[in-house]
mmCIF file of C-alpha atoms in Angstrom:
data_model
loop_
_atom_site.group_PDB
_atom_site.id
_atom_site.type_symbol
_atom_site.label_atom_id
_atom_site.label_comp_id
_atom_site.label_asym_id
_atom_site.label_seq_id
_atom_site.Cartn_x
_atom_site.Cartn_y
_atom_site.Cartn_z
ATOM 1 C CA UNK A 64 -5.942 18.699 -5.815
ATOM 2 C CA UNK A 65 -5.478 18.801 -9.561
ATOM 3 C CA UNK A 66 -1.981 19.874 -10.584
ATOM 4 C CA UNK A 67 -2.133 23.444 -11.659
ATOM 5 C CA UNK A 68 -0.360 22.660 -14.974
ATOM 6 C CA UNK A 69 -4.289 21.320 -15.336
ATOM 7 C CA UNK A 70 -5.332 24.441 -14.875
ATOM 8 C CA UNK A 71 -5.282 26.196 -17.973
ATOM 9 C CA UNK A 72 -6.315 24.030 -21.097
ATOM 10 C CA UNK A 73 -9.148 20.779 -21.246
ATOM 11 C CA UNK A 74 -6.038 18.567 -22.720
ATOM 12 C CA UNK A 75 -4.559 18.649 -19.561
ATOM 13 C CA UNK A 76 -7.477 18.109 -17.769
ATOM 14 C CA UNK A 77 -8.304 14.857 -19.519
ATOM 15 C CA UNK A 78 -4.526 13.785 -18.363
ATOM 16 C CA UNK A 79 -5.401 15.118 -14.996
ATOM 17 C CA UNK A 80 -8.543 12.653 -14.772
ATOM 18 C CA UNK A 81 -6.893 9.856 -15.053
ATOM 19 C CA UNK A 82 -3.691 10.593 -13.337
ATOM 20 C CA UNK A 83 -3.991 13.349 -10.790
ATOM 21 C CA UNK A 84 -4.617 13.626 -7.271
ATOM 22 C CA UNK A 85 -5.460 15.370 -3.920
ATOM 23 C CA UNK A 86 -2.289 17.224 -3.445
ATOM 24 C CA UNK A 87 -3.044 18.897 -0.351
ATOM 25 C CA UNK A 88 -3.815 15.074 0.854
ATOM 26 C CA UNK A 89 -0.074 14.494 2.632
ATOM 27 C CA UNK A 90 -1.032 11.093 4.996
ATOM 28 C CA UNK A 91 -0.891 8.774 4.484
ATOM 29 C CA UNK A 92 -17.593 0.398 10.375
ATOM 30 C CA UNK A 93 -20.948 -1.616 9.707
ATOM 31 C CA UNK A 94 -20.217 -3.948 7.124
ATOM 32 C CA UNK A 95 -17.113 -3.312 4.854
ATOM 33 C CA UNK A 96 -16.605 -3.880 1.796
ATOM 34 C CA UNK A 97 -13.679 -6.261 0.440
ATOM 35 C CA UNK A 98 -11.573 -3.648 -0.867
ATOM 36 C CA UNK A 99 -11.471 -2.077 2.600
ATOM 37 C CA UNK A 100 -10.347 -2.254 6.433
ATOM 38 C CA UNK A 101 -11.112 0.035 9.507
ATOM 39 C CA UNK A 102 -8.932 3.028 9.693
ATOM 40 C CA UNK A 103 -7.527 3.791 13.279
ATOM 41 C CA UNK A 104 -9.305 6.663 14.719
ATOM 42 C CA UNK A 105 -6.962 9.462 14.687
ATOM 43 C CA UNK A 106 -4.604 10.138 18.419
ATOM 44 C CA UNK A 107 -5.667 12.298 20.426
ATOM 45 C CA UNK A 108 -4.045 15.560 20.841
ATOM 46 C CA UNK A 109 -3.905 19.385 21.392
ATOM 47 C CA UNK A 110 -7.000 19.959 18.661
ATOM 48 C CA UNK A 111 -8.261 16.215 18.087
ATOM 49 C CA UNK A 112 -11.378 17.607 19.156
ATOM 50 C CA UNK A 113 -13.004 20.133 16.965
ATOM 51 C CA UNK A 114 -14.580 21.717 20.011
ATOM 52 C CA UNK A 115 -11.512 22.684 21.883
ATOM 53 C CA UNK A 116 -9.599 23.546 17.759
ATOM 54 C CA UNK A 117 -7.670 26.996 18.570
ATOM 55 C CA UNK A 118 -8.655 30.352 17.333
ATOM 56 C CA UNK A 119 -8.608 31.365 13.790
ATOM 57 C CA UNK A 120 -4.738 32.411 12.893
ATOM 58 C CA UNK A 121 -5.236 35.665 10.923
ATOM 59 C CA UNK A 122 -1.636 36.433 10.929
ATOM 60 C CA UNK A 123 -0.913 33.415 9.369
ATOM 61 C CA UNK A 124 -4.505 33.193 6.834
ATOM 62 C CA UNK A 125 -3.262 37.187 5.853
ATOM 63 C CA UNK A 126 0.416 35.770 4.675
ATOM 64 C CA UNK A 127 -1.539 32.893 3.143
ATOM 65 C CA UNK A 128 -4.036 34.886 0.859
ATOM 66 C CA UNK A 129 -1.272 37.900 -0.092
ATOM 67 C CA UNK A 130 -1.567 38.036 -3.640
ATOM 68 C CA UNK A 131 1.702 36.616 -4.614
ATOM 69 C CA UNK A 132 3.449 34.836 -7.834
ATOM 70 C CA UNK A 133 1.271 31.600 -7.172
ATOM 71 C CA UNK A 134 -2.442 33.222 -6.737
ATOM 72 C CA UNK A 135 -3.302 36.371 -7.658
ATOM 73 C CA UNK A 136 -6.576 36.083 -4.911
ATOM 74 C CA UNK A 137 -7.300 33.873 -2.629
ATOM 75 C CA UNK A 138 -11.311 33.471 -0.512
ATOM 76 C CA UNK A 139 -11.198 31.445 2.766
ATOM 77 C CA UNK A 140 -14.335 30.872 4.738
ATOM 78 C CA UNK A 141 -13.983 29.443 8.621
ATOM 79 C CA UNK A 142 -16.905 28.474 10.763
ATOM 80 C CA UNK A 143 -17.254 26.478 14.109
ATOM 81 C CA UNK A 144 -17.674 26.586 17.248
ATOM 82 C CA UNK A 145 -17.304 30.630 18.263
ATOM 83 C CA UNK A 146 -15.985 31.184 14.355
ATOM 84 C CA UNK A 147 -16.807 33.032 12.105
ATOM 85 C CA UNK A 148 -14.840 34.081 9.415
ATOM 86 C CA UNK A 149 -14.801 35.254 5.593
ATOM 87 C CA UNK A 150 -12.183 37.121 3.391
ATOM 88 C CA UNK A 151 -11.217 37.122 -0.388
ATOM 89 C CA UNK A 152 -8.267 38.823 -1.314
ATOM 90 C CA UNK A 153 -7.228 40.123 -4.865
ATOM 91 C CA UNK A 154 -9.996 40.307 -7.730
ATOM 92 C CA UNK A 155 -11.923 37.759 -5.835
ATOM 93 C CA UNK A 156 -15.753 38.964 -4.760
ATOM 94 C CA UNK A 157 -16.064 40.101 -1.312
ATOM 95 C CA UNK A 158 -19.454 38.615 -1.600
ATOM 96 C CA UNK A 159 -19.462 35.647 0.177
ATOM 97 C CA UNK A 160 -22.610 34.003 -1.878
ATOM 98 C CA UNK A 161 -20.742 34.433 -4.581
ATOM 99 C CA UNK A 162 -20.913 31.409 -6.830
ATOM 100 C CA UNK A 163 -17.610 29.497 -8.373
ATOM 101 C CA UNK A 164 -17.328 26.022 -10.283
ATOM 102 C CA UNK A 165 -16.217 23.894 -8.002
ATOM 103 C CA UNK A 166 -14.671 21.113 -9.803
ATOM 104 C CA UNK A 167 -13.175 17.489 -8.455
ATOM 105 C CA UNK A 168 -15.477 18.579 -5.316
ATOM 106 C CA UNK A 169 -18.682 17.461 -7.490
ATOM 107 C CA UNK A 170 -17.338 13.863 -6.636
ATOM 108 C CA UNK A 171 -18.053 14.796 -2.901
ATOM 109 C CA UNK A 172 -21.702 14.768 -4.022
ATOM 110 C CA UNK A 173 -21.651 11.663 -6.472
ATOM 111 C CA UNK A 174 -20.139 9.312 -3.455
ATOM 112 C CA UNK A 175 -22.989 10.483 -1.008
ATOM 113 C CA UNK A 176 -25.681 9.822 -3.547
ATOM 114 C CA UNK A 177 -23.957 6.338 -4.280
ATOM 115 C CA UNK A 178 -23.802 5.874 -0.189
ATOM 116 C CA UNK A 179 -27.513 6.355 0.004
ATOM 117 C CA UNK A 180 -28.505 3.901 -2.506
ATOM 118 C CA UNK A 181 -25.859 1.268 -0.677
ATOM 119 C CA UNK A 182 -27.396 2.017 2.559
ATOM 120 C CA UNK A 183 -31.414 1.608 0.348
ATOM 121 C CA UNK A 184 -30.031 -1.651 -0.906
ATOM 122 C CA UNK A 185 -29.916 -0.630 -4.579
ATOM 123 C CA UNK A 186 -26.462 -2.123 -4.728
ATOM 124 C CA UNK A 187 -23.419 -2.754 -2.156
ATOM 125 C CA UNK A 188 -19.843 -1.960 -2.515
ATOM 126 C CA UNK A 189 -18.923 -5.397 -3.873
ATOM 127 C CA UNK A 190 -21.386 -5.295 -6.221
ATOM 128 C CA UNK A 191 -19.756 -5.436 -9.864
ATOM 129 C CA UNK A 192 -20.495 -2.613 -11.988
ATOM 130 C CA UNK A 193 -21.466 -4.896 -14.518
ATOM 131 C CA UNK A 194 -24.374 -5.820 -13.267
ATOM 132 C CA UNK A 195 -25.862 -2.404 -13.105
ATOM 133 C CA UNK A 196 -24.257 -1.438 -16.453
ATOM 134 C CA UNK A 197 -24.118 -5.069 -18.592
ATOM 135 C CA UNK A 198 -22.813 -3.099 -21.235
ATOM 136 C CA UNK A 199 -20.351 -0.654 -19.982
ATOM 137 C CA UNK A 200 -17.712 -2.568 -18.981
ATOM 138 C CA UNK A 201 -16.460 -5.222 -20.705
ATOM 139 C CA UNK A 202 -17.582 -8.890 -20.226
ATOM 140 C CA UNK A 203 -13.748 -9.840 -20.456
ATOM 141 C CA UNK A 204 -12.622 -7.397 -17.755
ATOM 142 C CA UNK A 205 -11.791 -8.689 -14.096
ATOM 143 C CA UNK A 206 -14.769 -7.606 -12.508
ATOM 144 C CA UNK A 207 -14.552 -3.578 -11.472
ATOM 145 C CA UNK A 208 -17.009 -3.051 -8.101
ATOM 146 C CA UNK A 209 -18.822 0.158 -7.126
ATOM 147 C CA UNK A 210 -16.368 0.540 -3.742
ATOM 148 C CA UNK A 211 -13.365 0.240 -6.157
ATOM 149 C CA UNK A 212 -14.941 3.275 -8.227
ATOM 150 C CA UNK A 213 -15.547 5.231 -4.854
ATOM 151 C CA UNK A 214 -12.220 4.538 -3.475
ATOM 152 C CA UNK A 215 -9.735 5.403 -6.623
ATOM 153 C CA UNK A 216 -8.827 1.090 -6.354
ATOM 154 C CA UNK A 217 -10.582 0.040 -10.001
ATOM 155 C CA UNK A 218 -7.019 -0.433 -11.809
ATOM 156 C CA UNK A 219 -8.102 2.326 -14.620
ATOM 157 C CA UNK A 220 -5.114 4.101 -16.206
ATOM 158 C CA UNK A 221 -5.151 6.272 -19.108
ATOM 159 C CA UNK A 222 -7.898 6.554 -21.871
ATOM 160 C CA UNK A 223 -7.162 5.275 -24.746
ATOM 161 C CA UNK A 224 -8.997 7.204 -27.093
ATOM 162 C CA UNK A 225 -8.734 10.853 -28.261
ATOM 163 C CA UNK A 226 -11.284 13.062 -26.061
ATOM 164 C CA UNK A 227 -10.499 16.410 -27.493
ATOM 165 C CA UNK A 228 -11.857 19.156 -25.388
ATOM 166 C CA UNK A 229 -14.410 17.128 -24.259
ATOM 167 C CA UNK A 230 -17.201 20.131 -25.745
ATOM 168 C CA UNK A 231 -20.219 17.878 -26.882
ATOM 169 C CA UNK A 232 -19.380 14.442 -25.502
ATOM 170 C CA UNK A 233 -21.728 12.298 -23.402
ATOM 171 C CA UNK A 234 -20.776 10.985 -20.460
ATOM 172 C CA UNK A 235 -21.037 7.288 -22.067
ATOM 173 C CA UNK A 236 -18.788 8.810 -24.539
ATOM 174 C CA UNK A 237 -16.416 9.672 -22.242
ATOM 175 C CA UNK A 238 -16.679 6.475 -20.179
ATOM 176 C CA UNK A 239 -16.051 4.157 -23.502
ATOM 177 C CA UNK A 240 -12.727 6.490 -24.102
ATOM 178 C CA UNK A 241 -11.395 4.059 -20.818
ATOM 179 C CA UNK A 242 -13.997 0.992 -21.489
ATOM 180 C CA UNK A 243 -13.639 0.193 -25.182
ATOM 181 C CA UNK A 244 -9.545 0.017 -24.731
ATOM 182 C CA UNK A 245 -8.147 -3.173 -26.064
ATOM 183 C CA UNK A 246 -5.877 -3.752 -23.064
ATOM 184 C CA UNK A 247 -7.951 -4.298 -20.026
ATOM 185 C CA UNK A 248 -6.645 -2.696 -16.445
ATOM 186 C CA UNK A 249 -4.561 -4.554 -14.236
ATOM 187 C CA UNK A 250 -5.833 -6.836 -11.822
ATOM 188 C CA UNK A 251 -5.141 -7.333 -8.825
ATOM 189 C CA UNK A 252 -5.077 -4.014 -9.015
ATOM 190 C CA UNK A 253 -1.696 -3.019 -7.111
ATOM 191 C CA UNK A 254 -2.011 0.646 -6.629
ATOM 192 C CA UNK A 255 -4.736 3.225 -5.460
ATOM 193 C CA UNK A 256 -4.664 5.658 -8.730
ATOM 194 C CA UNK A 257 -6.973 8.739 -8.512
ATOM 195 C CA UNK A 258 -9.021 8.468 -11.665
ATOM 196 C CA UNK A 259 -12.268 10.766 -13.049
ATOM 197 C CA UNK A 260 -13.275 7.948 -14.888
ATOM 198 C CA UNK A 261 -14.383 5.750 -11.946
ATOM 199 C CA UNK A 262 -16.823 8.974 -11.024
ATOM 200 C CA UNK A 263 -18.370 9.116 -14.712
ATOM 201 C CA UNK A 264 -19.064 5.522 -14.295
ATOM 202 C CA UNK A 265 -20.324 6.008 -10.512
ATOM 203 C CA UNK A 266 -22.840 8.702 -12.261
ATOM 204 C CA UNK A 267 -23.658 6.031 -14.662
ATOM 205 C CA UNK A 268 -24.855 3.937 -12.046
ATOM 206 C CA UNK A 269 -26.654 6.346 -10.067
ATOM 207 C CA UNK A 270 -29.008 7.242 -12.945
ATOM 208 C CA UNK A 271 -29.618 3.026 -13.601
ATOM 209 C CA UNK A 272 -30.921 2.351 -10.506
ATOM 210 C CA UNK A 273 -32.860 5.251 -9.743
ATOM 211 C CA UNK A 274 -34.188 6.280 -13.144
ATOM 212 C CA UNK A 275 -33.583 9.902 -12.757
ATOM 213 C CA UNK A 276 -30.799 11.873 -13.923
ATOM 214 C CA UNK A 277 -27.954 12.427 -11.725
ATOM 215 C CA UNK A 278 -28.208 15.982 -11.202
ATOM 216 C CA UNK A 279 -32.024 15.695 -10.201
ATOM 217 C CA UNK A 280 -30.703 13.141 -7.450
ATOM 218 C CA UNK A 281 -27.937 15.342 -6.198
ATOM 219 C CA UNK A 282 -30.973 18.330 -5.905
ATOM 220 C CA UNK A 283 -33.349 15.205 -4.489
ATOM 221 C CA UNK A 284 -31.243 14.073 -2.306
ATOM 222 C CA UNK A 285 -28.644 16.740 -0.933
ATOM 223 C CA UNK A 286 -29.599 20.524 -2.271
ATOM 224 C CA UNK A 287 -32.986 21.248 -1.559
ATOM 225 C CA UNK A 288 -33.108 19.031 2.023
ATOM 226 C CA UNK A 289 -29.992 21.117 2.779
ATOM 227 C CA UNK A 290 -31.139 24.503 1.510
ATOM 228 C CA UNK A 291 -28.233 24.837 -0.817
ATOM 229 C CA UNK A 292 -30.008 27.283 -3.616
ATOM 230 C CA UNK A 293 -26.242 27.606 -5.553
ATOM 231 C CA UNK A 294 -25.414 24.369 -5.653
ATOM 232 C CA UNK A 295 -26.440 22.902 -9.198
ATOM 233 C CA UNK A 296 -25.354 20.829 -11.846
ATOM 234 C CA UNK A 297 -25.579 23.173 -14.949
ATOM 235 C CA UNK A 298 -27.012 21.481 -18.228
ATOM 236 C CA UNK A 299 -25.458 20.498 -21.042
ATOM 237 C CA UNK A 300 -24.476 23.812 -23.318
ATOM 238 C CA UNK A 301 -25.176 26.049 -20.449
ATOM 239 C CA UNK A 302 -21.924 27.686 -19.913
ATOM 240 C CA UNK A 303 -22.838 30.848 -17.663
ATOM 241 C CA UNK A 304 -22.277 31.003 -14.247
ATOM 242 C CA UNK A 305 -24.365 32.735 -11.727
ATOM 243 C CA UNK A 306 -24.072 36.294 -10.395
ATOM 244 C CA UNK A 307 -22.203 37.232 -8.447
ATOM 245 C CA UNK A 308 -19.349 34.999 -9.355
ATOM 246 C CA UNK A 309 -16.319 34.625 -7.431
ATOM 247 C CA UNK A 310 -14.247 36.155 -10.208
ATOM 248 C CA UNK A 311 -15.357 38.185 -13.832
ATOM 249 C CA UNK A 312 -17.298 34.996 -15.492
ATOM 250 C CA UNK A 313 -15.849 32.953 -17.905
ATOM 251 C CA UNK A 314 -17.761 30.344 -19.917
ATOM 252 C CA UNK A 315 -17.903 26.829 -19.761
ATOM 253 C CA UNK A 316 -19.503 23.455 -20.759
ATOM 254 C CA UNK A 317 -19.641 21.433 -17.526
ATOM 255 C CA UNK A 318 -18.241 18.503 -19.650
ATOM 256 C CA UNK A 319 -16.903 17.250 -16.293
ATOM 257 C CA UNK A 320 -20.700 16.101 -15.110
ATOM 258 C CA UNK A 321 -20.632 13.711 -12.312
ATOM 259 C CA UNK A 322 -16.791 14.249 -11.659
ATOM 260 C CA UNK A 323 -16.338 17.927 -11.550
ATOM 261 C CA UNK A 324 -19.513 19.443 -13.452
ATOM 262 C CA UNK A 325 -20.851 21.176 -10.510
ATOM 263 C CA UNK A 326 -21.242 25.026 -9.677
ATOM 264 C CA UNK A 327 -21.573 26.066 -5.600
ATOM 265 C CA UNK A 328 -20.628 28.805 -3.360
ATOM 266 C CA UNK A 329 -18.556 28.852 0.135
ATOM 267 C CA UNK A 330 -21.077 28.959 2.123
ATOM 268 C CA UNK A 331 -23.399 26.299 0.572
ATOM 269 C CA UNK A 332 -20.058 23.847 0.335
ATOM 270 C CA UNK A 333 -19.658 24.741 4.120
ATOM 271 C CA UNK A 334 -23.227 23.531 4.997
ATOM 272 C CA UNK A 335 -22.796 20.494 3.083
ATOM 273 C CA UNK A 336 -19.875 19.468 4.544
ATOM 274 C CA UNK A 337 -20.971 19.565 7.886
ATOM 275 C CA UNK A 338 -24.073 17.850 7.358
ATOM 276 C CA UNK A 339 -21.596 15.308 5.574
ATOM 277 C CA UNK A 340 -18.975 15.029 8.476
ATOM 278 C CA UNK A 341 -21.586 15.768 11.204
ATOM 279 C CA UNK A 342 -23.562 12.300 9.893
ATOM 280 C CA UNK A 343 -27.254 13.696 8.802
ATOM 281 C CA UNK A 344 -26.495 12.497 5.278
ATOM 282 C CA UNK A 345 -25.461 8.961 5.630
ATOM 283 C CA UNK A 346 -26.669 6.096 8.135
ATOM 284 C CA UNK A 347 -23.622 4.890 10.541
ATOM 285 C CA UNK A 348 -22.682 2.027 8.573
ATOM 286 C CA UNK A 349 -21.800 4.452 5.118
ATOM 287 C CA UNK A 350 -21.137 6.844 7.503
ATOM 288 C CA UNK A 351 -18.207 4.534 8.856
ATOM 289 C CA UNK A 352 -16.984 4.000 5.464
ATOM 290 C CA UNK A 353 -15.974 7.963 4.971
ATOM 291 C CA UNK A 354 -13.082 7.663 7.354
ATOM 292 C CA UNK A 355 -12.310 3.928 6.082
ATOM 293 C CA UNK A 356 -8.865 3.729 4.875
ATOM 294 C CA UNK A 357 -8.477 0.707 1.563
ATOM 295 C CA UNK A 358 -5.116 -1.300 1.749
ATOM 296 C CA UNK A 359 -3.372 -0.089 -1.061
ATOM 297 C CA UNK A 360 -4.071 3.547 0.264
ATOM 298 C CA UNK A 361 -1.172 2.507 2.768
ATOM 299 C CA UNK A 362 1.472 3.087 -0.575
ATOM 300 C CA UNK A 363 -0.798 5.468 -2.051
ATOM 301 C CA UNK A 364 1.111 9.111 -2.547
ATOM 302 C CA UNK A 365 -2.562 10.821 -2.773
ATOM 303 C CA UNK A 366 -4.544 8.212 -0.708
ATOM 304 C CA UNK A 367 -8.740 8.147 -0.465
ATOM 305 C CA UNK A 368 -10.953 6.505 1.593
ATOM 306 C CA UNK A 369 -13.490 4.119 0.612
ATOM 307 C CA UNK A 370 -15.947 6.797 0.414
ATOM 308 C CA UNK A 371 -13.844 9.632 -1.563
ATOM 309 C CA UNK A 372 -12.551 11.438 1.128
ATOM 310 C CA UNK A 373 -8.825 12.959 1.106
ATOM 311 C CA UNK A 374 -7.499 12.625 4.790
ATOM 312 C CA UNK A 375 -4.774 15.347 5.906
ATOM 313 C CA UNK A 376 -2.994 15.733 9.106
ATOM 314 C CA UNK A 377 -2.474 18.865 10.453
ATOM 315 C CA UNK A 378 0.634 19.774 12.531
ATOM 316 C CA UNK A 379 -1.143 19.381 15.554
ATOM 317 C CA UNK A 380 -1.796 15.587 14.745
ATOM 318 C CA UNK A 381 -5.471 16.409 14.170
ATOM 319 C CA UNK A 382 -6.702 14.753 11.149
ATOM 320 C CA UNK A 383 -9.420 16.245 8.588
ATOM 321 C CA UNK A 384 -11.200 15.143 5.565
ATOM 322 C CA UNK A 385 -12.334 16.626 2.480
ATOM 323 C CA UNK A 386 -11.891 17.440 -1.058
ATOM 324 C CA UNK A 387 -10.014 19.352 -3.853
ATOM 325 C CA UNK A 388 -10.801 20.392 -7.093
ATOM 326 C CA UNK A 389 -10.279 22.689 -9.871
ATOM 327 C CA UNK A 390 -12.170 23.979 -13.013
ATOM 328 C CA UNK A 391 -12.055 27.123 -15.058
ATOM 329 C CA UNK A 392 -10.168 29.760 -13.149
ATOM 330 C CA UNK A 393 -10.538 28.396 -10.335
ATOM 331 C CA UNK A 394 -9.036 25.845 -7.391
ATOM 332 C CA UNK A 395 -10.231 25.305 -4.114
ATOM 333 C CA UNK A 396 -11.299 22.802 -1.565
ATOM 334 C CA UNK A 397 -13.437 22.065 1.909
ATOM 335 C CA UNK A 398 -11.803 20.055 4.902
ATOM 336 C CA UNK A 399 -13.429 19.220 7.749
ATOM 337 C CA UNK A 400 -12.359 17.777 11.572
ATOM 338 C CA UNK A 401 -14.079 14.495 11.444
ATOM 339 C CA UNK A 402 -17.108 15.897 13.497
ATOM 340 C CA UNK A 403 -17.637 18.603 11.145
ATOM 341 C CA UNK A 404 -18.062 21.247 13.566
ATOM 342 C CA UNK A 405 -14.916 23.079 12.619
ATOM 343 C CA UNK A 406 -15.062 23.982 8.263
ATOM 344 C CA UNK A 407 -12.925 25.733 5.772
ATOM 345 C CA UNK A 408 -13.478 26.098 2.436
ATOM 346 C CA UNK A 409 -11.425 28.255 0.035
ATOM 347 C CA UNK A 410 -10.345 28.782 -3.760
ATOM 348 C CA UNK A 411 -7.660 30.767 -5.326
ATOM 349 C CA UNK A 412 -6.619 31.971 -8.801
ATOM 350 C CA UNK A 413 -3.339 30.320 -9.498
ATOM 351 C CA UNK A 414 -0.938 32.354 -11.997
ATOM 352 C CA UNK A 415 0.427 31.127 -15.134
ATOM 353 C CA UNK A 416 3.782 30.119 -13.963
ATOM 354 C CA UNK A 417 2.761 28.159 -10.409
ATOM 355 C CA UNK A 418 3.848 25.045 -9.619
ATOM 356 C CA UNK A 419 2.445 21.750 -8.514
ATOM 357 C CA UNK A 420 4.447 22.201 -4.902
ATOM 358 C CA UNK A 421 3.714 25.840 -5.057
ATOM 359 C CA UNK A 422 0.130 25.641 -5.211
ATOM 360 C CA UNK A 423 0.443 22.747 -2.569
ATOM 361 C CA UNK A 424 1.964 24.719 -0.070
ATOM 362 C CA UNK A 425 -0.361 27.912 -0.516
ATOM 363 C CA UNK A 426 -3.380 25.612 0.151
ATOM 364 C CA UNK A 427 -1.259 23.819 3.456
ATOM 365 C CA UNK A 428 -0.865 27.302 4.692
ATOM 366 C CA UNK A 429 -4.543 28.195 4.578
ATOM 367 C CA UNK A 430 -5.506 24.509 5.937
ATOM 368 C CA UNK A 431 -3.311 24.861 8.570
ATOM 369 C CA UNK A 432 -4.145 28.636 9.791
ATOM 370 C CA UNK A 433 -7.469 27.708 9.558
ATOM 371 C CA UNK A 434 -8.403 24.633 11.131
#
């Protein structure tokens, strides 16, 4: 999840793509790629298995979404086997169409789309980027691979050039803020650092080998077989969001693109995580990869897997997989049991003076009440 200090201003954002995290993420096979190795298929327990996952804990959900000093409104939507279940609290729309930018989440969408063209042969995970892009990253560089983009493992840091608010940039623009830096990343890289960058590059790729534009893939590929008529990739300069919205609109350029550009709803996330988790979306050999743990994620605070997916353990021992993200207003996030048959997805309004841990442990209470 993106710290909420990110919350509020595009400076911090910019900090927050290069350095920030999935909070809520507390943990730490067909062909693999190098940067990788099978992750042990979680123990079972009490809920391992999302069919026999206890009721819904509304006690604990209505403590959860109180308006309080670290969200003024909270929306949670449950589903699974024998669930059901939608509330917002606070200014939030009862509606539960209602639409919300869904931030870091986009990258959900970008690392199917780049599974896909693995599993069509377009490229593999050790395939260097360089020889989709030749002139993105430079010739000098240890070579960066498309798994070490999907998995947060590329060595990227900071950029090193200014990138303002971001309001008119292109996403090569923002790419050579990280590319054209004098001092190239580390390698070996020693550390898995969630990065935005590695996405905007991942996007990159996705409209070289295809020769479409990445938001006419996601709709190709992922909306319209799914049905998911909110879920959109605004254009550049369109700054409206849909009505209803989640909260009173605010505008914004989706600068963020193929990292956190996107707009959705709860129940269109819901759908597409499922499809995601349940395996109609990828072939078993990608699908593998989702719950495929990379070395360094063993000494990573936030760790990924080598398909983008933030692992968390619930108390039960169960473990689910998702994503965070933030934008605007907004933060929220959809985690999954492994099988995809149990869901939640949720956002909140933080307030002005919430913390990192605050905001951590408001979205651990609705995981855990939930799932």
């Amino acid at each position: 999840m993106t710290n909420p200090s990110n919350f509020r201003t595009r400076k911090a954002r910019w900090i927050t793509l290069a350095a920030a995290g999935a909070a809520v993420a507390s943990l730490t096979v067909g062909a693999l790629p190098a940067s990788a190795q099978p992750h042990p298929a979680p123990v079972a327990g009490p809920g391992t298995m999302s069919g026999h996952r206890p009721a819904v804990d509304e006690e604990a959900l209505a403590k959860a979404m109180a308006p309080d000093d670290v969200a003024t409104g909270t929306m949670v939507r449950i589903s699974g086997p024998g669930v059901r279940w939608t509330k917002a609290t606070g200014p939030l729309s009862q509606d539960p169409a209602a639409s919300f930018r869904i931030g870091s989440m986009t990258k959900l969408f970008t690392s199917t789309v780049v599974l896909q063209l693995v599993a069509e042969g377009r490229f593999t995970l050790d395939t260097p980027v360089r020889e989709v892009l030749p002139d993105t990253i430079p010739a000098h560089w240890s070579p960066i691979t498309i798994g070490r983009l999907l998995s947060h493992t590329s060595g990227l840091g900071l950029p090193c050039e200014p990138l303002g608010d971001g309001l008119g940039l292109t996403p090569e623009q923002v790419v050579h803020a990280w590319t054209g830096c004098a001092t190239a990343p580390e390698s070996p890289v020693t550390v898995q650092q969630y990065n935005g960058a590695n996405y905007f590059i991942l996007g990159l790729a996705i409209e070289k080998v295809t020769g479409r534009t990445y938001a006419d893939e996601v709709q190709r590929r992922i909306a319209r077989p799914l049905g998911l008529r909110h879920t959109y990739l605004p254009r550049p300069g369109d700054l409206s969001i849909p009505s209803p919205s989640l909260d009173v609109p605010s505008p914004k350029e989706p600068w963020a693109w193929a990292e956190g550009g996107m707009i959705s709803n709860a129940p269109d996330l819901e759908r597409f995580t499922k499809a995601l988790l349940g395996g109609r979306l990828l072939p078993p050999a990608q699908q593998r990869l989702l719950f495929v743990m990379p070395p360094l994620s063993k000494t990573a605070k936030e760790p990924y897997s080598a398909g983008g997916l933030a692992p968390y353990k619930l108390a039960d021992g169960t473990e689910v997989w998702g994503k965070t993200g933030s934008m605007a207003q907004y933060s929220g996030g959809v985690f999954g049991t492994a099988d995809g048959r149990r869901v939640v997805t949720y956002a909140f309004l933080p307030t002005r003076t919430a913390t990192r841990d605050e905001a951590v442990e408001h979205v651990t209470g609705v995981v855990e009440a939930a799932l």
